[in-house]
Each structure stands twice: as structure tokens, then as C-alpha cells.
mmCIF file with all atom_site columns, C-alpha atoms and ligand atoms in Angstrom:
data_model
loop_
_atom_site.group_PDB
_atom_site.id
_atom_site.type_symbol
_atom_site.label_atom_id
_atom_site.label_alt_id
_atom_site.label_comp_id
_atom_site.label_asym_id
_atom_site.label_entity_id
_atom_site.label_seq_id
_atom_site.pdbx_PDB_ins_code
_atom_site.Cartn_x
_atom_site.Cartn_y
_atom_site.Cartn_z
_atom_site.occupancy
_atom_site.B_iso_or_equiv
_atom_site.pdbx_formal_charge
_atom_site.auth_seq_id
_atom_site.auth_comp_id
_atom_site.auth_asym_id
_atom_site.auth_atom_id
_atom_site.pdbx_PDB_model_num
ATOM   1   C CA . UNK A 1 1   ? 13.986 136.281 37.839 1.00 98.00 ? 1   UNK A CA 1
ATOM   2   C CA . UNK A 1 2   ? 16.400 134.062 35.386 1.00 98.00 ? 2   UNK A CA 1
ATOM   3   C CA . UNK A 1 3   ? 17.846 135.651 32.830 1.00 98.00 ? 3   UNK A CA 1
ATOM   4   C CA . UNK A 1 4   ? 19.358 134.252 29.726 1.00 98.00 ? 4   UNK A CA 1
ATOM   5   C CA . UNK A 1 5   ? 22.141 136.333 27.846 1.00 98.00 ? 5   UNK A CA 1
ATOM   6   C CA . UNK A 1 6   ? 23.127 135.748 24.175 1.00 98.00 ? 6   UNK A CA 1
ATOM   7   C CA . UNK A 1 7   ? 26.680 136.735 23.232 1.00 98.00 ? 7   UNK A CA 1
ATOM   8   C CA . UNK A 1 8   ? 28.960 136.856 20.123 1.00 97.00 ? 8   UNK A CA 1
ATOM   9   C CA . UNK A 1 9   ? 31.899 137.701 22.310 1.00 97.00 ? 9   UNK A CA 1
ATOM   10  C CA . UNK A 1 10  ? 34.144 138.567 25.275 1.00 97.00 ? 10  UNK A CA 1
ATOM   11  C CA . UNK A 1 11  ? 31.150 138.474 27.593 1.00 98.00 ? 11  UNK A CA 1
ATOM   12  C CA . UNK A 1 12  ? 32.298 141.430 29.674 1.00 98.00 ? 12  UNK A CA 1
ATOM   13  C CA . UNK A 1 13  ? 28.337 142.516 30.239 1.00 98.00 ? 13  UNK A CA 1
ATOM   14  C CA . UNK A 1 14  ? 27.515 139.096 31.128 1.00 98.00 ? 14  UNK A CA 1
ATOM   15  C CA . UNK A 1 15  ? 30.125 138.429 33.499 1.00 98.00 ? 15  UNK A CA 1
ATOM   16  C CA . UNK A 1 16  ? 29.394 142.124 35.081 1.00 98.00 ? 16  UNK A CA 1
ATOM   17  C CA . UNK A 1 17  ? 25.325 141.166 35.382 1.00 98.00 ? 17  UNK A CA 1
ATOM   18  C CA . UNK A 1 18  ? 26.144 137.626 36.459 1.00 98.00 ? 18  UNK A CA 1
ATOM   19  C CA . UNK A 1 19  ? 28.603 138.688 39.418 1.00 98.00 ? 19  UNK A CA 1
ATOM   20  C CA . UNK A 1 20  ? 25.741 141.000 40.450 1.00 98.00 ? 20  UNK A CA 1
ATOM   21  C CA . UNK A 1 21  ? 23.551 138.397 39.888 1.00 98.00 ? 21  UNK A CA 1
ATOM   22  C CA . UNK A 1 22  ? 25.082 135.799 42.069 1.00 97.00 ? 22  UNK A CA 1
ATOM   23  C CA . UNK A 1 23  ? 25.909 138.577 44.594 1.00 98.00 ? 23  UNK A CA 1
ATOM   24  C CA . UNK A 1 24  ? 22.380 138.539 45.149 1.00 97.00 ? 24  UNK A CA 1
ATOM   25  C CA . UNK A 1 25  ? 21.927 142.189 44.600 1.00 96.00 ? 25  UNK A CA 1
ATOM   26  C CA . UNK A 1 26  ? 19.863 142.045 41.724 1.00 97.00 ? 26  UNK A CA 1
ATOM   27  C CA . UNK A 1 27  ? 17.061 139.713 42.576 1.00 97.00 ? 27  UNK A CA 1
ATOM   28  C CA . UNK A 1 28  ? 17.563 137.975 39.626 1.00 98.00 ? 28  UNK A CA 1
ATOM   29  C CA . UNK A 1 29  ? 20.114 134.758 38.848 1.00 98.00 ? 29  UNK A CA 1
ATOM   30  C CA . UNK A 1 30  ? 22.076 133.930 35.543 1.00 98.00 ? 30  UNK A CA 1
ATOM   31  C CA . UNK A 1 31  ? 21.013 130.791 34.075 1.00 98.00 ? 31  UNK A CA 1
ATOM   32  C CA . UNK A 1 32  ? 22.538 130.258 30.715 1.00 98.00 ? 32  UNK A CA 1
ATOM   33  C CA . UNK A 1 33  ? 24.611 132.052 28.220 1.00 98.00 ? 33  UNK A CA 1
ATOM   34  C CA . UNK A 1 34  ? 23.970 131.293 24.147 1.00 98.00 ? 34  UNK A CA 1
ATOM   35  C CA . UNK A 1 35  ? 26.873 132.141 21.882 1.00 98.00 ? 35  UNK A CA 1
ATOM   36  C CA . UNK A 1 36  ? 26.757 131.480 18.236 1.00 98.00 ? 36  UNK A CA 1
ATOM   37  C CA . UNK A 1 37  ? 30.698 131.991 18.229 1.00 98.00 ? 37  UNK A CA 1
ATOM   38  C CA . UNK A 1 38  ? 32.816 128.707 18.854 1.00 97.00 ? 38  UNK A CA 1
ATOM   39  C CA . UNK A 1 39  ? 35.926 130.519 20.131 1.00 97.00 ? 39  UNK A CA 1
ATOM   40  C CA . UNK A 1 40  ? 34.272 133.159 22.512 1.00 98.00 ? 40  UNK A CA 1
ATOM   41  C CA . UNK A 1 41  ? 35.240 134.535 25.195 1.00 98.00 ? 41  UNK A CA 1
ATOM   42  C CA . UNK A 1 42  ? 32.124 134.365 27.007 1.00 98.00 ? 42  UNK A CA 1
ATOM   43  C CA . UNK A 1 43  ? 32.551 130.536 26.985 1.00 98.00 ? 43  UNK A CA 1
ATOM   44  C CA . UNK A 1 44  ? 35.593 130.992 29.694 1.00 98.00 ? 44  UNK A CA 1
ATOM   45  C CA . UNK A 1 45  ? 33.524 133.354 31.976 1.00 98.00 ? 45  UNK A CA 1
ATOM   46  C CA . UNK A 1 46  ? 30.334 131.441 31.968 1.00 98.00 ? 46  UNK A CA 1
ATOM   47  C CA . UNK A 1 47  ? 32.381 128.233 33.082 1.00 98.00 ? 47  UNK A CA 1
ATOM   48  C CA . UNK A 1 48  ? 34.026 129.996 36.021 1.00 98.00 ? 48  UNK A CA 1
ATOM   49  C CA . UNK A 1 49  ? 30.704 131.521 37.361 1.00 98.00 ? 49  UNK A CA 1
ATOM   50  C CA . UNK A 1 50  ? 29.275 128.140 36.645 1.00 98.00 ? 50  UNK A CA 1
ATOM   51  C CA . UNK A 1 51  ? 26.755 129.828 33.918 1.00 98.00 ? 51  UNK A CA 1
ATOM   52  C CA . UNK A 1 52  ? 25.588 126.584 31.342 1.00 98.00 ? 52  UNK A CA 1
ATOM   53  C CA . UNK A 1 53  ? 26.384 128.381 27.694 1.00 98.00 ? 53  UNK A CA 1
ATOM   54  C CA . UNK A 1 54  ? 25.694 126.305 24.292 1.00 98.00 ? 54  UNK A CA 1
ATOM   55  C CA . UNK A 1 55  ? 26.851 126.991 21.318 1.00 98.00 ? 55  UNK A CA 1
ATOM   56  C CA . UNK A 1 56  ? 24.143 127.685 18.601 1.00 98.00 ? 56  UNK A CA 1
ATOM   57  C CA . UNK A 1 57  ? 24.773 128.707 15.147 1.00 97.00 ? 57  UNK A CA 1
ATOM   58  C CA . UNK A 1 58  ? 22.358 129.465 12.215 1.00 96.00 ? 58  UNK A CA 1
ATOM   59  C CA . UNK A 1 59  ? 24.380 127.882 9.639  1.00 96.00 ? 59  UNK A CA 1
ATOM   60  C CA . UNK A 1 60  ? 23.861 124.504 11.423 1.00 95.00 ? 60  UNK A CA 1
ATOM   61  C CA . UNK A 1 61  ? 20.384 124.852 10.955 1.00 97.00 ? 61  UNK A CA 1
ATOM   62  C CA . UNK A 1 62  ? 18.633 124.364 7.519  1.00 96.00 ? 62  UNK A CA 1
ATOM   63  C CA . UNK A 1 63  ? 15.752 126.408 8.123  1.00 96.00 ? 63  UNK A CA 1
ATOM   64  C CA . UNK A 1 64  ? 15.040 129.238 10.266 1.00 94.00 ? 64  UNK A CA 1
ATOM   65  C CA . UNK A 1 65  ? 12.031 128.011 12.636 1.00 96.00 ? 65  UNK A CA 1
ATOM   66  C CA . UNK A 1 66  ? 14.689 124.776 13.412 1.00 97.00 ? 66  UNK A CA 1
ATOM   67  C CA . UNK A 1 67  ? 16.785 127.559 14.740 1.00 98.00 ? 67  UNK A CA 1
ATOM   68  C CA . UNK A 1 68  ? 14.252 129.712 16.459 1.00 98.00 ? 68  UNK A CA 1
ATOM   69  C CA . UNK A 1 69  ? 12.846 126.695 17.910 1.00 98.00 ? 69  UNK A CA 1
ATOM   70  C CA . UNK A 1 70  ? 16.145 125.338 19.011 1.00 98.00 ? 70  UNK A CA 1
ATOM   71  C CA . UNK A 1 71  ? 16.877 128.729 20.710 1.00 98.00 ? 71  UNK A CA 1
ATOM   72  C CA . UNK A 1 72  ? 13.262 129.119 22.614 1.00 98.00 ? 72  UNK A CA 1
ATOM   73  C CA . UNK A 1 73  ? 14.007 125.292 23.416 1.00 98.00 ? 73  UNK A CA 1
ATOM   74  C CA . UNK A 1 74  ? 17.175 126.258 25.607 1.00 98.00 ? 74  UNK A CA 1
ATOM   75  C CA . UNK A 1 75  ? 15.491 129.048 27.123 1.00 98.00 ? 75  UNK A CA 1
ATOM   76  C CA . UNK A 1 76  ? 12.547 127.241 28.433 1.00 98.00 ? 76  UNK A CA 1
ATOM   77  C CA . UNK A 1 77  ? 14.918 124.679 29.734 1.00 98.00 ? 77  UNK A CA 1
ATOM   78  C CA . UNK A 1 78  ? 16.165 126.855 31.929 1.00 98.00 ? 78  UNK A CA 1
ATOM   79  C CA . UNK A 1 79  ? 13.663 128.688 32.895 1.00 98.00 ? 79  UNK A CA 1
ATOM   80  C CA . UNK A 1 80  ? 14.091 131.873 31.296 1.00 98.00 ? 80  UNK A CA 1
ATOM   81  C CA . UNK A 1 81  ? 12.183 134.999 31.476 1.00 98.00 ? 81  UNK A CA 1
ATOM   82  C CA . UNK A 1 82  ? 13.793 138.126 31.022 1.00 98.00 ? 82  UNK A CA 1
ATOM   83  C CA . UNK A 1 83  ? 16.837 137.888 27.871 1.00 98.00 ? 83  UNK A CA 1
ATOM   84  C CA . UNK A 1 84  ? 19.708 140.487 27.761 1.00 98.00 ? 84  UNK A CA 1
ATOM   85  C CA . UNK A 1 85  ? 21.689 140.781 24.555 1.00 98.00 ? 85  UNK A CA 1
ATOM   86  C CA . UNK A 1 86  ? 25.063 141.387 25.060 1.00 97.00 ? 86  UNK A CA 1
ATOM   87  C CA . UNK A 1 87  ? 27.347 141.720 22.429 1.00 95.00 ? 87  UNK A CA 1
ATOM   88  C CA . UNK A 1 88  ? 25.451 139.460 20.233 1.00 95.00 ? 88  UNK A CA 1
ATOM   89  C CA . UNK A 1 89  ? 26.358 140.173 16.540 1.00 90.00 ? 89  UNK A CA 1
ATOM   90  C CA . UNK A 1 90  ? 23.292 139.096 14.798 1.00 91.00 ? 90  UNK A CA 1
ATOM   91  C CA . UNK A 1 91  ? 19.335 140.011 15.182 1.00 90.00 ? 91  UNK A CA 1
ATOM   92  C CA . UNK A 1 92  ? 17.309 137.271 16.886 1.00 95.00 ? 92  UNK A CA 1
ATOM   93  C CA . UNK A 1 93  ? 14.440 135.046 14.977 1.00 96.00 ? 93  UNK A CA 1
ATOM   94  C CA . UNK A 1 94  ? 10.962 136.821 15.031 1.00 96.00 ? 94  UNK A CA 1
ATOM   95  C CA . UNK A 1 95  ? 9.861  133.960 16.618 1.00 97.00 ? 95  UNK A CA 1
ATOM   96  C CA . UNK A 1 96  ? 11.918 134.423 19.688 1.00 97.00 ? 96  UNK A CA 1
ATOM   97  C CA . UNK A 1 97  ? 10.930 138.180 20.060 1.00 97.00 ? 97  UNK A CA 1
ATOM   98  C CA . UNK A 1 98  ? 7.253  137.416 19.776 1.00 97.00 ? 98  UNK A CA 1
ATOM   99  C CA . UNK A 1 99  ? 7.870  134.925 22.456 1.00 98.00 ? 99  UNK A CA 1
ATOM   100 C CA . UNK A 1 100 ? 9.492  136.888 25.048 1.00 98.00 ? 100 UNK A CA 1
ATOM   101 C CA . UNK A 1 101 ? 7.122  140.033 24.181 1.00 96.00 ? 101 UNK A CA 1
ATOM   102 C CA . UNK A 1 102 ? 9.553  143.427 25.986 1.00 96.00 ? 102 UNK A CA 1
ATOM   103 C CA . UNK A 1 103 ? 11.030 140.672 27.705 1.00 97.00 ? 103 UNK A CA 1
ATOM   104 C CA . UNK A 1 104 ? 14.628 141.257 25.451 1.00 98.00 ? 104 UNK A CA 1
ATOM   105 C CA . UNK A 1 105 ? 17.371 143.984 26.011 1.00 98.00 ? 105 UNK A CA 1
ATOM   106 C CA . UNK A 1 106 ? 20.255 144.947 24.316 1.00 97.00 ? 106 UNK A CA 1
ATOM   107 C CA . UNK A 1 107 ? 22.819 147.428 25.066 1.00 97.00 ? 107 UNK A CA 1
ATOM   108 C CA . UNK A 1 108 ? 24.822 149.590 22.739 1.00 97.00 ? 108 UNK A CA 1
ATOM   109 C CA . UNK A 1 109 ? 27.879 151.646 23.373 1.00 98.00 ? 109 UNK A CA 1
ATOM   110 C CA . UNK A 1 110 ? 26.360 155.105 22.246 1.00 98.00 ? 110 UNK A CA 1
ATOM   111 C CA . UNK A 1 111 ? 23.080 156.971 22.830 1.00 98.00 ? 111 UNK A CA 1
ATOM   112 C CA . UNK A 1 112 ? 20.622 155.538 20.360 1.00 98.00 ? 112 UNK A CA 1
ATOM   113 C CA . UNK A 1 113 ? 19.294 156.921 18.100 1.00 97.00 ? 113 UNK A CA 1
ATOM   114 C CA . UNK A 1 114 ? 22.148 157.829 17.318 1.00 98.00 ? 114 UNK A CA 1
ATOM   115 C CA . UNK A 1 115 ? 25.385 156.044 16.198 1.00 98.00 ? 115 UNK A CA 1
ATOM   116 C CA . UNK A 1 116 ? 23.935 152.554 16.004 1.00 96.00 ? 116 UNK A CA 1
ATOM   117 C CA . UNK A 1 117 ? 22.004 150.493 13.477 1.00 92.00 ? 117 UNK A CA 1
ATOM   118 C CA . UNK A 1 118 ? 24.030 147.405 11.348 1.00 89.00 ? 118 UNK A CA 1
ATOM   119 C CA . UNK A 1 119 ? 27.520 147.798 11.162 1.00 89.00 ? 119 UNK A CA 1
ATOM   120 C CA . UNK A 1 120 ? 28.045 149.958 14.230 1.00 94.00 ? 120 UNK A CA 1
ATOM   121 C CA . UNK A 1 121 ? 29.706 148.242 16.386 1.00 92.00 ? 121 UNK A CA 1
ATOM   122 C CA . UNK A 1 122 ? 32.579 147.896 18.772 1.00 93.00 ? 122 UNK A CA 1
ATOM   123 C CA . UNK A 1 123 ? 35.203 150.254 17.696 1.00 96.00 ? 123 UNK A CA 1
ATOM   124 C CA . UNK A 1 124 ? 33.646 151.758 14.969 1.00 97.00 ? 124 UNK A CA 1
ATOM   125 C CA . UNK A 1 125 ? 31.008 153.173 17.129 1.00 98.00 ? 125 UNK A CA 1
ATOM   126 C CA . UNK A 1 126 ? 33.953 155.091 19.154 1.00 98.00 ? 126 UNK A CA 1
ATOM   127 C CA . UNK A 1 127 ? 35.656 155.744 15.795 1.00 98.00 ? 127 UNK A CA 1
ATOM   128 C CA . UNK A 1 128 ? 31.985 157.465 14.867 1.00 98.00 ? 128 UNK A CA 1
ATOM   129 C CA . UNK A 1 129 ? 31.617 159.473 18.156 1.00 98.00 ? 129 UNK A CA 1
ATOM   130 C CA . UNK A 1 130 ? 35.077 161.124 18.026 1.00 98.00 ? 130 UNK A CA 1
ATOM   131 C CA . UNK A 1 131 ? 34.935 161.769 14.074 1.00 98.00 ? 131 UNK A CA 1
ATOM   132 C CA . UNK A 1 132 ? 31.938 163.367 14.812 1.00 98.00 ? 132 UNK A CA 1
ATOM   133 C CA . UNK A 1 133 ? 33.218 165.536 17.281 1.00 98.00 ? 133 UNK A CA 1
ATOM   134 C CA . UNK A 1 134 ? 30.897 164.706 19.407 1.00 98.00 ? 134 UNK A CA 1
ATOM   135 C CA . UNK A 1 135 ? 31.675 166.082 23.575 1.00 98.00 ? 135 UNK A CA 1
ATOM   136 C CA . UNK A 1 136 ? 28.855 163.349 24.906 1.00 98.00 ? 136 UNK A CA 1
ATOM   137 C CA . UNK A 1 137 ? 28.701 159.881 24.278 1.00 98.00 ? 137 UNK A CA 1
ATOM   138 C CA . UNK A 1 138 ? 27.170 157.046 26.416 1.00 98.00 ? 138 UNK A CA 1
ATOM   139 C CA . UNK A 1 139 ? 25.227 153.802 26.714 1.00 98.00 ? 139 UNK A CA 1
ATOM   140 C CA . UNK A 1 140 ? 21.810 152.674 25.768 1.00 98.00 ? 140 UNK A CA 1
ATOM   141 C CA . UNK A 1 141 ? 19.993 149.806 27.009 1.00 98.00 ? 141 UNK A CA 1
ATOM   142 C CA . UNK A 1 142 ? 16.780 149.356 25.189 1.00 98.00 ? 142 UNK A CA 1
ATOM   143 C CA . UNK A 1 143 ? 14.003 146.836 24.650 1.00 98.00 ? 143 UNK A CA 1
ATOM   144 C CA . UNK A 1 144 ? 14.946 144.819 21.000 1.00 96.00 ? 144 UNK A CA 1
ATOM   145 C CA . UNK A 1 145 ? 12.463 144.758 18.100 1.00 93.00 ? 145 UNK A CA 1
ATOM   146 C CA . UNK A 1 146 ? 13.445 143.223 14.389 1.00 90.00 ? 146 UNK A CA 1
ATOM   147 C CA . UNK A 1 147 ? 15.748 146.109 13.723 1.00 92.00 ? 147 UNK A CA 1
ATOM   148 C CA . UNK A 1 148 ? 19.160 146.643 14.647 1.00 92.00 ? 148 UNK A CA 1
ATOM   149 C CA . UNK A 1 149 ? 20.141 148.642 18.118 1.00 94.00 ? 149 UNK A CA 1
ATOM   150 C CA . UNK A 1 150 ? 15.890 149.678 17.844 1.00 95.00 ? 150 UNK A CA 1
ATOM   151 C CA . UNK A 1 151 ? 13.166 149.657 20.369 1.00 97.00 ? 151 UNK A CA 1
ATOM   152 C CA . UNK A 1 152 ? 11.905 151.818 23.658 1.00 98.00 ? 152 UNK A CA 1
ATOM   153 C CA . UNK A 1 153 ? 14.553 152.950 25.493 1.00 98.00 ? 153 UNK A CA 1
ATOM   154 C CA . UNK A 1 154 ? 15.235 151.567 29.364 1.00 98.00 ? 154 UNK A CA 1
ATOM   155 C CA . UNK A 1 155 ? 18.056 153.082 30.783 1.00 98.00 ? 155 UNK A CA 1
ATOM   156 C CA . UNK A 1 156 ? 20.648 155.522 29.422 1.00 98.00 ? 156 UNK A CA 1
ATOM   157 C CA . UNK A 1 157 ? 23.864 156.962 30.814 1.00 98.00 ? 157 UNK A CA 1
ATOM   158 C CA . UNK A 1 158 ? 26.313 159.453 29.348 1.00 98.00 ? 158 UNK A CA 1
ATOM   159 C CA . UNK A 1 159 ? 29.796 159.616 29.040 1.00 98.00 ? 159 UNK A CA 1
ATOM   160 C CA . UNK A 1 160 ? 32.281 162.544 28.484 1.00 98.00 ? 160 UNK A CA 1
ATOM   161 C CA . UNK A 1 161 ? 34.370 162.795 25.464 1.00 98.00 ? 161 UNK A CA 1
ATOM   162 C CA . UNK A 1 162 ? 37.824 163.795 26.691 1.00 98.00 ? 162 UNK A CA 1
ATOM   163 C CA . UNK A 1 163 ? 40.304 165.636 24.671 1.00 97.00 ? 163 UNK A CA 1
ATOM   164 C CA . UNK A 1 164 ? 42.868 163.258 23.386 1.00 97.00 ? 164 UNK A CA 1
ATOM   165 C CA . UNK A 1 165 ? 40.693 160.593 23.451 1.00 98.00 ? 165 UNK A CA 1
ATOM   166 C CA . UNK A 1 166 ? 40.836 157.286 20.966 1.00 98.00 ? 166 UNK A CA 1
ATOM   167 C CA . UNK A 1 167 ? 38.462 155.036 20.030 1.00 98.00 ? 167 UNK A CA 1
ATOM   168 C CA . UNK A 1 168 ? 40.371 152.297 22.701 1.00 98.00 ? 168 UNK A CA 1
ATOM   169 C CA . UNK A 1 169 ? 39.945 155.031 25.733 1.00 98.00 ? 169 UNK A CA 1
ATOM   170 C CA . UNK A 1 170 ? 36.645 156.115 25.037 1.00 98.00 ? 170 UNK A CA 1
ATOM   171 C CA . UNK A 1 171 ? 35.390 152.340 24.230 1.00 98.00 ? 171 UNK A CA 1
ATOM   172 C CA . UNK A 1 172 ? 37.106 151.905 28.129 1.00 98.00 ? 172 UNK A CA 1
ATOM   173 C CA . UNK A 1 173 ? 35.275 154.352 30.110 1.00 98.00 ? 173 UNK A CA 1
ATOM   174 C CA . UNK A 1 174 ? 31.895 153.549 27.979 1.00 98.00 ? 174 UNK A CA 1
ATOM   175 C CA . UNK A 1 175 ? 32.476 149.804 29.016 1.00 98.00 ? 175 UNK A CA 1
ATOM   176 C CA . UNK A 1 176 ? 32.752 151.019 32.526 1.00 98.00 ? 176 UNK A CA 1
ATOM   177 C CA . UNK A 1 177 ? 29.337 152.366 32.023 1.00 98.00 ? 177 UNK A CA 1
ATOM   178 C CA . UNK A 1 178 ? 27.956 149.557 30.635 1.00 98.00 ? 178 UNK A CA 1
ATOM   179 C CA . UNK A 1 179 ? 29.085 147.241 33.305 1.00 98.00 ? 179 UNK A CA 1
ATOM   180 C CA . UNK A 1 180 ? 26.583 148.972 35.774 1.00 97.00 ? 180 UNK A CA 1
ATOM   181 C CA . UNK A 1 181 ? 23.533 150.093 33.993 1.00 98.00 ? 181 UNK A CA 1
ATOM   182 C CA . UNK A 1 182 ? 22.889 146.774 32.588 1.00 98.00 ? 182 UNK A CA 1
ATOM   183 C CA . UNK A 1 183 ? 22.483 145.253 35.893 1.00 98.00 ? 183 UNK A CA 1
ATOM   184 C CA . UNK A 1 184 ? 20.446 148.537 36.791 1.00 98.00 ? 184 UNK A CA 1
ATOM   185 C CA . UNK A 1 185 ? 18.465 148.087 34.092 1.00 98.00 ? 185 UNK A CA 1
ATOM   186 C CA . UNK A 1 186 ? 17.778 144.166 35.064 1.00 98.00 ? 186 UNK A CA 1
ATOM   187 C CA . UNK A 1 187 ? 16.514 145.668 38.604 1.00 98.00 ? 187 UNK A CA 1
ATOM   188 C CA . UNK A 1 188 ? 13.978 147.578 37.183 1.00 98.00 ? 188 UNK A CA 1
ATOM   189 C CA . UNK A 1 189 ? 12.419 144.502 35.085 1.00 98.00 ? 189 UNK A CA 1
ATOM   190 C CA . UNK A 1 190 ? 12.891 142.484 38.884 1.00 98.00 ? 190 UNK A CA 1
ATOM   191 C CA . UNK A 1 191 ? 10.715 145.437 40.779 1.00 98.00 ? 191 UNK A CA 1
ATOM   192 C CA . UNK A 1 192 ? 8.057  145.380 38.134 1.00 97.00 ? 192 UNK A CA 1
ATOM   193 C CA . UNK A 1 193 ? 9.046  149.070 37.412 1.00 98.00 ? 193 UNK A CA 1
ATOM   194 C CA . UNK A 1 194 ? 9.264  149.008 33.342 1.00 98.00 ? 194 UNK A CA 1
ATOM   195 C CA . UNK A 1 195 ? 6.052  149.626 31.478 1.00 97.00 ? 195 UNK A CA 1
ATOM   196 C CA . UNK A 1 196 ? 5.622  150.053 27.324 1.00 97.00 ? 196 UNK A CA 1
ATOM   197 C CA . UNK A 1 197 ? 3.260  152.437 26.062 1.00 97.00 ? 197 UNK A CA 1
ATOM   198 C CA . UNK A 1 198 ? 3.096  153.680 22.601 1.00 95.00 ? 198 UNK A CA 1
ATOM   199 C CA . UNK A 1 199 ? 6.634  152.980 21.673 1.00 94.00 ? 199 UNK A CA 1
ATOM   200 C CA . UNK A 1 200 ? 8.235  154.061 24.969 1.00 97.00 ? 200 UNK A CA 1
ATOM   201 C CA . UNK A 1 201 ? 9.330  153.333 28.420 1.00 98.00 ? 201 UNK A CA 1
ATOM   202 C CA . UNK A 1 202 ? 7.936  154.530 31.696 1.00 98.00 ? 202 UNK A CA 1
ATOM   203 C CA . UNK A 1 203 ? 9.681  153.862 35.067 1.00 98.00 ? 203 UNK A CA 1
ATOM   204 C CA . UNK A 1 204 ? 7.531  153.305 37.499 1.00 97.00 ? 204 UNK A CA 1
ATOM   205 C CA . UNK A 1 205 ? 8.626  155.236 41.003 1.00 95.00 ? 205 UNK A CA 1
HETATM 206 C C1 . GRF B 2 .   ? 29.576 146.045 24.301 1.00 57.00 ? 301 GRF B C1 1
HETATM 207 O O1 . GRF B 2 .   ? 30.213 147.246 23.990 1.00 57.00 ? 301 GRF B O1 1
HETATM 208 C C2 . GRF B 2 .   ? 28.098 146.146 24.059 1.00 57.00 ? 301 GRF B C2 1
HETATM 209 O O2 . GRF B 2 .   ? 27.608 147.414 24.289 1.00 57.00 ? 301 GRF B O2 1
HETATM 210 C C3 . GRF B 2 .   ? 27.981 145.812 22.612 1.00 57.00 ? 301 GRF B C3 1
HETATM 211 O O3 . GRF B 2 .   ? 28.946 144.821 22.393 1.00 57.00 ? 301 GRF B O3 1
HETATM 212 C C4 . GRF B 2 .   ? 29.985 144.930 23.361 1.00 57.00 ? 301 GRF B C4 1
HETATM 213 C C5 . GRF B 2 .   ? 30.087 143.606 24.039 1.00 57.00 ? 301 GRF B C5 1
HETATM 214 O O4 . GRF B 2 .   ? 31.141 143.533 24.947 1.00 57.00 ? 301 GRF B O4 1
HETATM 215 N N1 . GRF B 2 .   ? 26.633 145.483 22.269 1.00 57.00 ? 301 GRF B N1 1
HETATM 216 P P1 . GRF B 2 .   ? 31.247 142.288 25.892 1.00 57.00 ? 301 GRF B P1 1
HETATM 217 O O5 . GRF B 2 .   ? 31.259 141.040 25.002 1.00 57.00 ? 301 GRF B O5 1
HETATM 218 O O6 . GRF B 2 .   ? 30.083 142.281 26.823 1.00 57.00 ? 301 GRF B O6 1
HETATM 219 O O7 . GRF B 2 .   ? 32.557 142.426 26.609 1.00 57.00 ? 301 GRF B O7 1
#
């Protein structure tokens, strides 16, 4: 199964699914990486595992179906079929969506529904946790509709809240987290294990 990741940043999650990827135990192989951020991170890790990435920003498009189309465009091109978000910083066009119908994941560094929606993200998700007080955080990965961190739920994973903890520590050992149930989650879509019904996920045994 190809899988096509959009990023806005370091690319940690990619690089983590792509090693497993190209390890070959996921059943499923990395084929190309969209960023809409010139200077990203991602950009470095995608050329050492040998992952094509382009560069695609909104702003260079005048209307939104050029961009959408653009996007859908790449994808195709390489084949795509399942999409992962991964740190990408902005919703993606209807269009796509409709496209790849529960064929797009994102993961968030909390347990939706709570502590996510605009605005909360990276460190200010931690920041939101611990102010909270909370004892459990974790990591989401969940199917992407038009709303922010929104959609059935695939996979999630908790993690303790330590005493002492800051936003850097906690964001460290969620990371952790994420770097392995993203790639679980990708299994699942590989087995044909993932069904939608009424909103939600079922996991086929
Ligand atoms: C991760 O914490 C992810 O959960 C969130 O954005 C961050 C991206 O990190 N959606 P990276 O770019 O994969 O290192």
C-alpha cells in the first residue's frame, strides 16, 4: 500500500513510518512527502530515505480547486492510496478528502476529544495537559474530516503524566508514542482491518 504523508515540519512521524516502511514490516512503502513549508525539516529526512517531497503552498495558488487539484495531481502520480497527516499545520481542500474517502489520518499529541481543535498544537497541547492537571495524556490517530484534529478514532495510546514534568518532557515521551502507533495504525489499513460505521471505527480481529 503507498502512502503519501503531508507535513508542515520536522517530519519525525514520517521518518518513523517510512523506516518501518522500508523495513518492510508494514506492508506498505513511502512514496512521497508534501510540505507546504520551504525550510522544513521533513525535506532533509525524505532525501536521505530517498522519499520524493514537493513543496506546495496555497498562497501560490489563486484559487482553491488549482490547489486541490495540484495536490490530488501529486498523489495520483505516485500512486497513492492511503494519506497520513503528520504535523501538517493546515486542514486539507474538501476536494482531497472526498477523494481519498477514510483513506486520511492524522495524529495528535493528546487524546481527542480532548485538548485538540485549531490552535492546539505542539507545545501548547503539553502546556494544556499539565495546566490541566491532567495524570493521563496520550496520542490519537484518527480518520480526518473538514474540522480540525476531528473524525473516528483508529488507534489511541496513553501516556503518564509524571510529577515534575514540562511541556518539553512530556511532548518527549508522547513523541515516543507517536513514533509507533502511527505505523500500527498504517498496519491495520494494510490487513483490511479498519471499518467506519456511524461515525466510528471498528477493528476487525
Ligand atoms: C506531532 O506531535 C504530531 O502529533 C503533530 O505534530 C507533530 C509533528 O511532529 N500533529 P513531526 O513533524 O512528525 O516531528
Amino acid at each position: 500500500m503507498k502512502l503519501g504523508f503531508f507535513a508542515s515540519g520536522s517530519g519525525s512521524n514520517f521518518e518513523a513510518v517510512a523506516r518501518r516502511c522500508q523495513s518492510g514490516e508494514l506492508g506498505a512503502g513511502a512514496a512521497v512527502v508534501i510540505c507546504n513549508v520551504p525550510d522544513a525539516g521533513v525535506f532533509e529526512r525524505a532525501k536521505e530515505l530517498g522519499v520524493a517531497a514537493y513543496l506546495v503552498r496555497r498562497d501560490d495558488f489563486a484559487e482553491g480547486p488549482a490547489f486541490a487539484a495540484r495536490l490530488l495531481e501529486i498523489l495520483r502520480e505516485h500512486g497513492v492510496e492511503l494519506i497520513l497527516m503528520a504535523g501538517y499545520l493546515r486542514k486539507l481542500p474538501g476536494a482531497l478528502l472526498r477523494a481519498y474517502p477514510y483513506r486520511v489520518l492524522n495524529i495528535h499529541p493528546a487524546l481527542l476529544p480532548s485538548f485538540g481543535g485549531k490552535g492546539l498544537y505542539g507545545r501548547r497541547v503539553h502546556e494544556a495537559v499539565l495546566e490541566a492537571g491532567c495524570r493521563v495524556t496520550g496520542v490519537t490517530v484518527h480518520l480526518a474530516d473538514d474540522k480540525y484534529d476531528h473524525g473516528p478514532i483508529v488507534l489511541q495510546r496513553a501516556v503518564e503524566v509524571r510529577e515534575g514534568d514540562t511541556p518539553e518532557s512530556l511532548a518527549a515521551r508522547v513523541l515516543e508514542v507517536e513514533h509507533q502507533i502511527y505505523g500500527d495504525a498504517v498496519r491495520l489499513f494494510v490487513q483490511n482491518r479498519v471499518r467506519v460505521e456511524h461515525g466510528r471505527v471498528h477493528i476487525l480481529a
